[in-house]
Amino acid sequence: MDMLYKRFIAVLFAVVAVSLAVSLLASNVLYAVYSKPKMNEQMLVTAENLKDALEQDIPAGSGLTVAMDMLDALDYQVVLVSGGGEDGTGGEVTLTEGPFNGGYEAHFAGIPFERTTMEQSTLESVLSGGVYEGEDAAVANWFMMGHFMNDVRNTVGVPVMLGGERHALFIKQDSSLMFSEFHIILLVFFVTAVLVSLIFIIVMSRRLTEPLGRLRTAANEIRRENFDYDIASGSYSRDEIGQLAVSLDAMKGQLQENHRMRQKFISDVTHDLQSPLVNIQGYAKLLEDGEVEGGEAREAASVVHSEAKRLSSLASQLMLLSKFDHQSYTAKMEPVRLDGQIRDVIRVFRWRLDESGIDLSYSLDEVTVESDSDLLWNVWDNLVSNAVKYSSDGDEIAVTLKDMGDHVEVSVRDTGMGIPEDALDKVFERFYRVDAARSSEGSGLGLAIVLETVEMLGGTIEVDSTPGAGTEFIVKLWK
């Protein structure tokens, strides 16, 4: 779970980082496309106003002293340049107070610039009457933090006439004033918000992944078949993780029941295999040793044959159930004449009915359904066999087949011993026998096969019984 926690934290940090990067990119695009041109336009208006003020309000012959005093009183960074023309090599020139290379002379007002180098072509353009809008300050033009760059290139420039001589006036707003107390508050707010968000992410990530760790432990316990492990699904929240805990708890209960049934199944199969095998082994030993002869030998051989058939029947039933469990049986759908098939099944039991003194009657509508003939034979065979098994001399069995239009109903009713009420919901369980004393007469798989067969064919089966009065099974099949 530490791995999931770390991955979760990494993903959230990545989301925060990407969000910040996208926000910064969007802000810079907005700054470069809209804000920066608008601010340069405003600065040019200010520069033009300063130009008019300098040209109109400074008396002729007053020199630069008055002009610089006026500029120094403003909240702007200003440089006033004059002269030039002696060095036409181009390239960059570094503006310094007073005369400097190239025959120029510069005077500064306001907070000093940190960088005073600019292109000579830019300087000559403004001195020649052009206007400069900060084109050389690439960083300041594209990145909003560059707006605070204290560089002479990050200015606007206009030509101005002082004392009959043309000068280049470059100005920008004081960087220290632009980065005001309000901006500091916003920066603190932003940094604090990011830090608190990251701390919140780390704490909440731990709280979100901790229940998953508990569920992982529970899953490992269930994998080890420790079905007594308490998942405590009620201790989880009601979100998707809580629903997962409830589902895992339900799965544990189902697996526990499946485990119990598997153990019972193995025990029942072992018991049902052991009894005929012991009989076969015992009688075969008698025959091998020659301890029985004549009629006794034939009787012993008959027992061996009967028990072998019992084993074969059990193996066939187990194989059929296994196919049902693994959904590997494909029904062979074909037209089946039900009344004829049920008559054939009843005919097989005639000798047992006559021998037991049981009366069997039937009423069969002529009807054909689209189904699997072999599977349906097993259904009728098991139901009639079950009715015969739990009936005795003098009891009656009635088999009816009714055509109900869109479906058919087959009823097998007897007046035998009946099924106790507490056993009705168990009769379709594998290896369950209502009468344990008759366990040797069957495997307890017949009704389980009937139920799974009918359901696989899309039908339903119901049972109704009264102890001492008999039992009725009703099968409904759609045409």
Short mmCIF file of C-alpha atoms in Angstrom, two decimals:
data_model
loop_
_atom_site.label_atom_id
_atom_site.label_comp_id
_atom_site.label_asym_id
_atom_site.label_seq_id
_atom_site.Cartn_x
_atom_site.Cartn_y
_atom_site.Cartn_z
CA MET A 1 0.00 0.00 0.00
CA ASP A 2 3.04 2.26 0.47
CA MET A 3 3.59 1.92 -3.27
CA LEU A 4 0.03 3.11 -4.00
CA TYR A 5 0.43 5.93 -1.47
CA LYS A 6 3.68 7.10 -3.09
CA ARG A 7 2.19 6.82 -6.56
CA PHE A 8 -0.89 8.74 -5.46
CA ILE A 9 1.28 11.50 -3.97
CA ALA A 10 3.43 11.58 -7.12
CA VAL A 11 0.38 11.87 -9.35
CA LEU A 12 -1.09 14.70 -7.25
CA PHE A 13 2.23 16.54 -7.21
CA ALA A 14 2.42 16.10 -10.97
CA VAL A 15 -1.11 17.46 -11.32
CA VAL A 16 -0.19 20.48 -9.20
CA ALA A 17 3.01 21.02 -11.21
CA VAL A 18 1.25 20.70 -14.56
CA SER A 19 -1.54 22.99 -13.37
CA LEU A 20 0.97 25.63 -12.30
CA ALA A 21 2.86 25.28 -15.57
CA VAL A 22 -0.30 25.60 -17.67
CA SER A 23 -1.49 28.56 -15.56
CA LEU A 24 1.88 30.26 -15.93
CA LEU A 25 1.89 29.65 -19.68
CA ALA A 26 -1.65 31.00 -20.04
CA SER A 27 -0.79 34.05 -17.93
CA ASN A 28 2.33 34.76 -20.00
CA VAL A 29 0.38 34.45 -23.25
CA LEU A 30 -2.26 36.85 -21.92
CA TYR A 31 0.50 39.21 -20.77
CA ALA A 32 2.35 39.12 -24.11
CA VAL A 33 -0.75 39.39 -26.30
CA TYR A 34 -2.84 41.87 -24.30
CA SER A 35 -1.33 43.34 -21.14
CA LYS A 36 2.17 44.25 -22.32
CA PRO A 37 1.07 46.12 -25.50
CA LYS A 38 -1.57 47.97 -23.49
CA MET A 39 0.95 49.00 -20.79
CA ASN A 40 3.47 50.10 -23.44
CA GLU A 41 0.74 52.17 -25.05
CA GLN A 42 0.00 53.84 -21.72
CA MET A 43 3.71 54.44 -21.11
CA LEU A 44 4.01 56.02 -24.55
CA VAL A 45 1.15 58.38 -23.68
CA THR A 46 3.02 59.28 -20.47
CA ALA A 47 6.24 59.75 -22.41
CA GLU A 48 4.52 62.03 -24.93
CA ASN A 49 3.05 64.07 -22.07
CA LEU A 50 6.52 64.40 -20.50
CA LYS A 51 7.90 65.40 -23.88
CA ASP A 52 5.29 68.15 -24.23
CA ALA A 53 5.94 69.34 -20.68
CA LEU A 54 9.68 69.48 -21.21
CA GLU A 55 9.44 71.27 -24.55
CA GLN A 56 6.83 73.77 -23.40
CA ASP A 57 7.49 74.45 -19.73
CA ILE A 58 11.29 74.65 -19.58
CA PRO A 59 12.46 78.16 -20.49
CA ALA A 60 14.92 78.42 -23.35
CA GLY A 61 18.52 78.46 -22.18
CA SER A 62 17.74 76.85 -18.84
CA GLY A 63 19.85 73.84 -19.80
CA LEU A 64 19.39 70.28 -18.72
CA THR A 65 19.48 71.01 -15.00
CA VAL A 66 15.88 72.17 -14.79
CA ALA A 67 14.74 69.31 -17.04
CA MET A 68 16.47 66.67 -14.91
CA ASP A 69 15.14 68.21 -11.70
CA MET A 70 11.64 67.93 -13.13
CA LEU A 71 12.20 64.32 -14.22
CA ASP A 72 13.80 63.38 -10.92
CA ALA A 73 10.68 64.44 -9.06
CA LEU A 74 8.60 61.85 -10.94
CA ASP A 75 8.00 58.20 -9.96
CA TYR A 76 9.74 57.02 -13.09
CA GLN A 77 13.15 55.75 -14.09
CA VAL A 78 14.40 58.10 -16.79
CA VAL A 79 17.42 58.45 -19.04
CA LEU A 80 17.89 61.41 -21.38
CA VAL A 81 20.46 60.94 -24.17
CA SER A 82 21.83 63.43 -26.66
CA GLY A 83 24.62 63.65 -29.22
CA GLY A 84 26.05 60.74 -31.20
CA GLY A 85 27.01 60.14 -34.79
CA GLU A 86 30.79 59.74 -34.30
CA ASP A 87 30.87 55.93 -34.28
CA GLY A 88 28.76 54.19 -36.88
CA THR A 89 29.95 50.66 -36.13
CA GLY A 90 26.56 49.77 -34.57
CA GLY A 91 26.24 47.06 -31.95
CA GLU A 92 25.55 47.80 -28.30
CA VAL A 93 26.41 50.91 -26.34
CA THR A 94 26.47 51.27 -22.56
CA LEU A 95 24.75 54.36 -21.28
CA THR A 96 26.65 56.11 -18.49
CA GLU A 97 26.12 59.41 -16.71
CA GLY A 98 27.66 62.19 -18.78
CA PRO A 99 29.57 61.71 -22.03
CA PHE A 100 30.35 58.16 -23.18
CA ASN A 101 31.65 56.42 -26.26
CA GLY A 102 30.23 57.34 -29.63
CA GLY A 103 29.85 61.01 -28.82
CA TYR A 104 26.75 60.50 -26.69
CA GLU A 105 25.86 62.07 -23.37
CA ALA A 106 23.35 60.54 -20.91
CA HIS A 107 21.65 61.87 -17.79
CA PHE A 108 19.65 59.64 -15.38
CA ALA A 109 16.75 60.41 -13.01
CA GLY A 110 14.97 58.20 -10.50
CA ILE A 111 16.14 54.75 -9.31
CA PRO A 112 19.26 53.68 -11.24
CA PHE A 113 18.95 50.98 -13.91
CA GLU A 114 20.72 47.69 -13.18
CA ARG A 115 21.54 47.23 -16.85
CA THR A 116 22.19 50.22 -19.11
CA THR A 117 23.29 48.57 -22.36
CA MET A 118 21.14 48.95 -25.46
CA GLU A 119 21.40 48.66 -29.23
CA GLN A 120 23.01 51.69 -30.87
CA SER A 121 20.50 51.39 -33.73
CA THR A 122 17.66 51.84 -31.21
CA LEU A 123 19.31 54.91 -29.72
CA GLU A 124 19.91 56.45 -33.17
CA SER A 125 16.33 55.69 -34.24
CA VAL A 126 14.85 57.69 -31.35
CA LEU A 127 17.35 60.52 -31.79
CA SER A 128 16.28 60.64 -35.44
CA GLY A 129 12.62 61.11 -34.47
CA GLY A 130 11.45 57.48 -34.11
CA VAL A 131 9.56 55.88 -31.25
CA TYR A 132 10.83 52.91 -29.22
CA GLU A 133 8.29 50.50 -27.60
CA GLY A 134 10.66 48.16 -25.78
CA GLU A 135 11.14 45.74 -28.69
CA ASP A 136 14.70 44.83 -27.58
CA ALA A 137 13.52 43.59 -24.14
CA ALA A 138 12.50 40.12 -25.35
CA VAL A 139 12.16 38.65 -21.85
CA ALA A 140 10.00 41.52 -20.65
CA ASN A 141 7.82 41.23 -23.77
CA TRP A 142 7.03 37.53 -23.33
CA PHE A 143 7.25 36.74 -19.62
CA MET A 144 5.18 38.68 -17.12
CA MET A 145 7.90 38.59 -14.44
CA GLY A 146 10.14 40.27 -16.99
CA HIS A 147 7.87 43.29 -16.67
CA PHE A 148 9.75 44.09 -13.45
CA MET A 149 13.14 43.78 -15.18
CA ASN A 150 15.24 46.84 -14.25
CA ASP A 151 16.80 47.20 -17.69
CA VAL A 152 17.09 50.27 -19.91
CA ARG A 153 15.82 48.12 -22.79
CA ASN A 154 12.55 47.59 -20.85
CA THR A 155 11.48 51.21 -21.50
CA VAL A 156 9.66 53.27 -24.08
CA GLY A 157 11.45 56.07 -25.90
CA VAL A 158 10.39 59.27 -27.67
CA PRO A 159 12.37 62.13 -29.19
CA VAL A 160 12.29 65.50 -27.37
CA MET A 161 13.72 68.92 -28.26
CA LEU A 162 15.54 70.73 -25.47
CA GLY A 163 17.43 73.98 -26.06
CA GLY A 164 17.27 73.47 -29.80
CA GLU A 165 18.91 70.03 -29.56
CA ARG A 166 17.16 66.68 -30.09
CA HIS A 167 17.34 64.22 -27.22
CA ALA A 168 16.10 60.66 -26.73
CA LEU A 169 13.87 60.28 -23.65
CA PHE A 170 13.57 56.69 -22.28
CA ILE A 171 11.26 56.10 -19.32
CA LYS A 172 9.71 53.22 -17.36
CA GLN A 173 7.71 53.06 -14.17
CA ASP A 174 9.77 52.62 -11.01
CA SER A 175 10.16 48.83 -10.48
CA SER A 176 10.08 49.23 -6.71
CA LEU A 177 6.70 50.95 -6.96
CA MET A 178 5.28 48.38 -9.40
CA PHE A 179 6.10 45.57 -6.98
CA SER A 180 3.94 47.02 -4.24
CA GLU A 181 2.85 45.73 -0.85
CA PHE A 182 -0.27 44.36 -2.48
CA HIS A 183 1.83 42.23 -4.81
CA ILE A 184 3.77 40.90 -1.82
CA ILE A 185 0.50 39.97 -0.11
CA LEU A 186 -0.65 38.17 -3.29
CA LEU A 187 2.66 36.30 -3.49
CA VAL A 188 2.43 35.22 0.16
CA PHE A 189 -1.18 34.17 -0.44
CA PHE A 190 -0.18 32.10 -3.47
CA VAL A 191 2.79 30.38 -1.78
CA THR A 192 0.73 29.66 1.36
CA ALA A 193 -2.13 28.23 -0.69
CA VAL A 194 0.24 25.91 -2.55
CA LEU A 195 1.95 24.71 0.64
CA VAL A 196 -1.34 24.13 2.47
CA SER A 197 -2.69 22.27 -0.58
CA LEU A 198 0.34 20.00 -0.68
CA ILE A 199 0.10 19.25 3.05
CA PHE A 200 -3.61 18.55 2.67
CA ILE A 201 -2.90 16.24 -0.28
CA ILE A 202 -0.35 14.25 1.73
CA VAL A 203 -2.63 13.87 4.76
CA MET A 204 -5.73 12.99 2.72
CA SER A 205 -3.76 10.56 0.59
CA ARG A 206 -2.77 8.67 3.71
CA ARG A 207 -6.38 8.62 4.92
CA LEU A 208 -7.60 7.40 1.52
CA THR A 209 -5.03 4.63 1.14
CA GLU A 210 -5.20 3.33 4.74
CA PRO A 211 -8.61 1.60 4.23
CA LEU A 212 -7.28 0.02 1.05
CA GLY A 213 -4.40 -1.41 3.08
CA ARG A 214 -6.89 -2.95 5.51
CA LEU A 215 -8.86 -4.42 2.62
CA ARG A 216 -5.65 -5.85 1.15
CA THR A 217 -4.94 -7.57 4.48
CA ALA A 218 -8.49 -8.94 4.53
CA ALA A 219 -8.14 -10.23 0.96
CA ASN A 220 -4.89 -12.00 1.88
CA GLU A 221 -6.58 -13.64 4.87
CA ILE A 222 -9.45 -14.82 2.67
CA ARG A 223 -6.92 -16.13 0.13
CA ARG A 224 -5.45 -18.23 2.95
CA GLU A 225 -9.02 -19.48 3.64
CA ASN A 226 -9.13 -17.72 7.00
CA PHE A 227 -12.88 -17.12 6.80
CA ASP A 228 -13.04 -16.14 10.49
CA TYR A 229 -11.20 -12.89 9.77
CA ASP A 230 -13.42 -9.93 10.66
CA ILE A 231 -13.49 -7.41 7.80
CA ALA A 232 -15.60 -5.01 9.91
CA SER A 233 -17.29 -3.56 6.84
CA GLY A 234 -19.33 -1.24 9.08
CA SER A 235 -16.19 0.66 10.11
CA TYR A 236 -15.62 2.01 6.60
CA SER A 237 -17.12 5.13 5.08
CA ARG A 238 -20.13 4.88 2.79
CA ASP A 239 -18.23 5.77 -0.37
CA GLU A 240 -16.89 3.37 -3.01
CA ILE A 241 -14.29 1.98 -0.58
CA GLY A 242 -17.05 1.21 1.94
CA GLN A 243 -19.05 -0.49 -0.81
CA LEU A 244 -15.95 -2.49 -1.71
CA ALA A 245 -15.63 -3.59 1.94
CA VAL A 246 -19.27 -4.70 1.99
CA SER A 247 -18.79 -6.61 -1.28
CA LEU A 248 -15.61 -8.24 0.05
CA ASP A 249 -17.44 -9.25 3.22
CA ALA A 250 -20.26 -10.76 1.14
CA MET A 251 -17.70 -12.55 -1.02
CA LYS A 252 -16.06 -13.95 2.11
CA GLY A 253 -19.40 -15.33 3.25
CA GLN A 254 -20.04 -16.90 -0.14
CA LEU A 255 -16.56 -18.39 -0.30
CA GLN A 256 -16.98 -19.72 3.24
CA GLU A 257 -20.24 -21.39 2.22
CA ASN A 258 -18.63 -22.75 -0.96
CA HIS A 259 -15.76 -24.08 1.12
CA ARG A 260 -18.18 -25.78 3.50
CA MET A 261 -20.14 -27.28 0.63
CA ARG A 262 -16.94 -28.42 -1.08
CA GLN A 263 -15.81 -30.17 2.08
CA LYS A 264 -19.24 -31.74 2.47
CA PHE A 265 -19.24 -32.72 -1.20
CA ILE A 266 -15.88 -34.44 -0.86
CA SER A 267 -17.05 -36.22 2.28
CA ASP A 268 -20.30 -37.34 0.63
CA VAL A 269 -18.55 -38.53 -2.54
CA THR A 270 -16.01 -40.42 -0.48
CA HIS A 271 -18.81 -42.08 1.51
CA ASP A 272 -20.81 -42.96 -1.60
CA LEU A 273 -17.73 -44.40 -3.30
CA GLN A 274 -16.54 -46.31 -0.26
CA SER A 275 -19.72 -48.33 0.33
CA PRO A 276 -19.99 -50.00 -3.13
CA LEU A 277 -16.23 -50.42 -3.35
CA VAL A 278 -16.18 -52.28 -0.03
CA ASN A 279 -19.03 -54.51 -1.22
CA ILE A 280 -17.33 -55.19 -4.54
CA GLN A 281 -14.02 -55.93 -2.82
CA GLY A 282 -15.62 -58.26 -0.28
CA TYR A 283 -17.70 -60.31 -2.71
CA ALA A 284 -14.91 -60.39 -5.26
CA LYS A 285 -12.61 -61.79 -2.59
CA LEU A 286 -15.17 -64.51 -1.78
CA LEU A 287 -15.40 -65.44 -5.45
CA GLU A 288 -11.62 -65.36 -5.85
CA ASP A 289 -11.06 -67.62 -2.84
CA GLY A 290 -13.79 -70.01 -3.95
CA GLU A 291 -15.58 -69.76 -0.62
CA VAL A 292 -19.00 -69.55 -2.30
CA GLU A 293 -20.42 -71.82 -4.95
CA GLY A 294 -23.57 -72.34 -6.95
CA GLY A 295 -26.42 -70.03 -6.03
CA GLU A 296 -24.34 -68.11 -3.49
CA ALA A 297 -21.71 -67.44 -6.15
CA ARG A 298 -24.33 -66.15 -8.55
CA GLU A 299 -25.75 -63.94 -5.78
CA ALA A 300 -22.27 -62.58 -5.00
CA ALA A 301 -21.67 -61.87 -8.70
CA SER A 302 -25.05 -60.13 -8.85
CA VAL A 303 -24.06 -57.87 -5.95
CA VAL A 304 -20.74 -57.03 -7.62
CA HIS A 305 -22.58 -56.20 -10.85
CA SER A 306 -25.18 -54.08 -9.05
CA GLU A 307 -22.56 -52.10 -7.09
CA ALA A 308 -20.52 -51.59 -10.26
CA LYS A 309 -23.61 -50.13 -11.97
CA ARG A 310 -24.11 -47.92 -8.92
CA LEU A 311 -20.55 -46.63 -9.22
CA SER A 312 -21.00 -46.06 -12.94
CA SER A 313 -24.22 -44.11 -12.32
CA LEU A 314 -22.55 -42.00 -9.64
CA ALA A 315 -19.59 -41.25 -11.94
CA SER A 316 -21.96 -40.23 -14.76
CA GLN A 317 -23.92 -37.95 -12.45
CA LEU A 318 -20.77 -36.33 -11.11
CA MET A 319 -19.47 -35.80 -14.64
CA LEU A 320 -22.74 -34.18 -15.69
CA LEU A 321 -22.71 -31.85 -12.66
CA SER A 322 -19.10 -30.97 -13.38
CA LYS A 323 -20.05 -29.96 -16.93
CA PHE A 324 -22.88 -27.83 -15.56
CA ASP A 325 -20.50 -26.16 -13.08
CA HIS A 326 -17.96 -25.34 -15.77
CA GLN A 327 -20.62 -24.45 -18.34
CA SER A 328 -19.00 -26.87 -20.77
CA TYR A 329 -22.23 -28.70 -21.65
CA THR A 330 -23.90 -27.49 -24.82
CA ALA A 331 -27.58 -28.36 -25.09
CA LYS A 332 -28.55 -30.11 -28.35
CA MET A 333 -31.80 -28.34 -29.13
CA GLU A 334 -34.23 -30.33 -31.26
CA PRO A 335 -37.99 -31.02 -31.40
CA VAL A 336 -38.93 -33.42 -28.57
CA ARG A 337 -42.31 -35.16 -28.36
CA LEU A 338 -42.77 -34.98 -24.59
CA ASP A 339 -45.75 -37.29 -24.22
CA GLY A 340 -43.94 -40.08 -26.03
CA GLN A 341 -40.73 -39.58 -24.06
CA ILE A 342 -42.52 -39.63 -20.68
CA ARG A 343 -44.36 -42.86 -21.67
CA ASP A 344 -41.00 -44.46 -22.46
CA VAL A 345 -39.63 -43.43 -19.05
CA ILE A 346 -42.70 -44.84 -17.25
CA ARG A 347 -42.34 -48.10 -19.19
CA VAL A 348 -38.80 -48.54 -17.77
CA PHE A 349 -40.20 -48.52 -14.21
CA ARG A 350 -43.06 -50.95 -14.86
CA TRP A 351 -41.33 -53.93 -13.30
CA ARG A 352 -40.46 -52.00 -10.12
CA LEU A 353 -44.02 -50.69 -9.83
CA ASP A 354 -45.51 -54.17 -10.18
CA GLU A 355 -42.99 -55.59 -7.73
CA SER A 356 -43.65 -52.85 -5.13
CA GLY A 357 -47.43 -52.80 -5.45
CA ILE A 358 -47.46 -49.10 -6.45
CA ASP A 359 -50.16 -47.85 -8.79
CA LEU A 360 -49.04 -45.36 -11.48
CA SER A 361 -51.42 -43.42 -13.72
CA TYR A 362 -50.74 -40.73 -16.30
CA SER A 363 -52.53 -38.14 -18.41
CA LEU A 364 -50.39 -36.73 -21.21
CA ASP A 365 -51.33 -34.06 -23.77
CA GLU A 366 -49.73 -34.43 -27.16
CA VAL A 367 -47.10 -31.68 -27.21
CA THR A 368 -43.71 -30.99 -28.81
CA VAL A 369 -41.05 -28.65 -27.40
CA GLU A 370 -37.68 -27.45 -28.67
CA SER A 371 -35.19 -28.84 -26.13
CA ASP A 372 -32.43 -31.39 -25.39
CA SER A 373 -33.87 -34.90 -25.48
CA ASP A 374 -31.12 -36.55 -23.38
CA LEU A 375 -31.32 -33.93 -20.62
CA LEU A 376 -35.11 -34.11 -20.46
CA TRP A 377 -34.92 -37.92 -20.17
CA ASN A 378 -32.72 -37.49 -17.07
CA VAL A 379 -35.30 -35.10 -15.56
CA TRP A 380 -38.27 -37.47 -15.95
CA ASP A 381 -36.18 -40.50 -14.97
CA ASN A 382 -35.03 -38.86 -11.73
CA LEU A 383 -38.49 -37.54 -10.79
CA VAL A 384 -40.26 -40.85 -11.38
CA SER A 385 -37.44 -42.79 -9.70
CA ASN A 386 -37.66 -40.46 -6.68
CA ALA A 387 -41.45 -40.96 -6.47
CA VAL A 388 -41.05 -44.75 -6.59
CA LYS A 389 -38.27 -44.71 -4.01
CA TYR A 390 -40.31 -42.86 -1.39
CA SER A 391 -43.57 -44.72 -2.04
CA SER A 392 -44.61 -48.14 -0.77
CA ASP A 393 -47.21 -50.83 -1.35
CA GLY A 394 -50.61 -49.29 -1.94
CA ASP A 395 -49.36 -45.75 -2.73
CA GLU A 396 -50.21 -44.00 -6.00
CA ILE A 397 -48.15 -42.00 -8.48
CA ALA A 398 -49.76 -39.66 -11.02
CA VAL A 399 -47.90 -38.12 -13.96
CA THR A 400 -49.59 -35.37 -15.97
CA LEU A 401 -48.49 -33.31 -18.98
CA LYS A 402 -50.50 -30.19 -19.85
CA ASP A 403 -50.15 -27.92 -22.87
CA MET A 404 -50.55 -24.36 -21.50
CA GLY A 405 -50.10 -22.57 -24.86
CA ASP A 406 -46.75 -20.82 -24.57
CA HIS A 407 -45.39 -23.42 -22.13
CA VAL A 408 -46.00 -26.92 -20.79
CA GLU A 409 -46.37 -28.20 -17.24
CA VAL A 410 -45.26 -31.67 -16.15
CA SER A 411 -46.42 -32.87 -12.72
CA VAL A 412 -45.10 -35.95 -10.89
CA ARG A 413 -47.21 -36.50 -7.76
CA ASP A 414 -47.09 -39.37 -5.28
CA THR A 415 -48.92 -40.31 -2.08
CA GLY A 416 -45.78 -41.54 -0.35
CA MET A 417 -44.06 -40.50 2.86
CA GLY A 418 -43.76 -36.80 1.90
CA ILE A 419 -41.02 -34.34 2.79
CA PRO A 420 -40.72 -32.56 6.16
CA GLU A 421 -41.26 -28.81 5.95
CA ASP A 422 -37.74 -28.01 7.19
CA ALA A 423 -36.28 -30.15 4.38
CA LEU A 424 -38.16 -28.60 1.46
CA ASP A 425 -35.51 -25.94 0.82
CA LYS A 426 -32.74 -28.57 0.88
CA VAL A 427 -34.06 -31.26 -1.44
CA PHE A 428 -32.23 -29.80 -4.44
CA GLU A 429 -28.87 -29.71 -2.65
CA ARG A 430 -26.24 -32.17 -3.76
CA PHE A 431 -26.06 -35.38 -1.69
CA TYR A 432 -29.02 -34.37 0.44
CA ARG A 433 -31.34 -37.25 1.33
CA VAL A 434 -34.66 -36.82 3.09
CA ASP A 435 -34.56 -40.35 4.50
CA ALA A 436 -31.06 -41.27 5.64
CA ALA A 437 -32.17 -44.88 6.11
CA ARG A 438 -32.53 -45.14 2.33
CA SER A 439 -29.11 -43.68 1.57
CA SER A 440 -28.00 -46.88 -0.10
CA GLU A 441 -30.74 -46.49 -2.70
CA GLY A 442 -29.28 -43.37 -4.30
CA SER A 443 -26.48 -40.83 -4.40
CA GLY A 444 -28.51 -37.76 -3.41
CA LEU A 445 -27.59 -36.12 -6.71
CA GLY A 446 -30.78 -36.77 -8.68
CA LEU A 447 -32.81 -33.71 -7.69
CA ALA A 448 -29.71 -31.49 -7.89
CA ILE A 449 -29.27 -32.63 -11.50
CA VAL A 450 -32.98 -32.06 -12.18
CA LEU A 451 -32.83 -28.47 -10.89
CA GLU A 452 -29.68 -27.53 -12.81
CA THR A 453 -30.94 -29.22 -15.98
CA VAL A 454 -34.32 -27.46 -15.90
CA GLU A 455 -32.69 -24.09 -15.24
CA MET A 456 -30.18 -24.62 -18.05
CA LEU A 457 -33.10 -25.35 -20.42
CA GLY A 458 -34.77 -22.11 -19.31
CA GLY A 459 -37.51 -23.71 -17.23
CA THR A 460 -38.53 -23.78 -13.58
CA ILE A 461 -39.31 -26.49 -11.04
CA GLU A 462 -41.43 -26.29 -7.88
CA VAL A 463 -42.02 -28.76 -5.06
CA ASP A 464 -45.02 -29.09 -2.77
CA SER A 465 -45.21 -31.72 -0.06
CA THR A 466 -47.17 -32.74 3.02
CA PRO A 467 -45.52 -35.23 5.41
CA GLY A 468 -47.43 -38.52 5.30
CA ALA A 469 -49.60 -37.37 2.37
CA GLY A 470 -47.17 -37.22 -0.54
CA THR A 471 -45.10 -34.91 -2.73
CA GLU A 472 -45.60 -33.14 -6.06
CA PHE A 473 -42.91 -31.80 -8.40
CA ILE A 474 -44.06 -29.40 -11.15
CA VAL A 475 -41.76 -28.63 -14.08
CA LYS A 476 -42.53 -25.72 -16.44
CA LEU A 477 -40.85 -25.58 -19.84
CA TRP A 478 -41.31 -22.91 -22.50
CA LYS A 479 -41.90 -24.09 -26.04
#
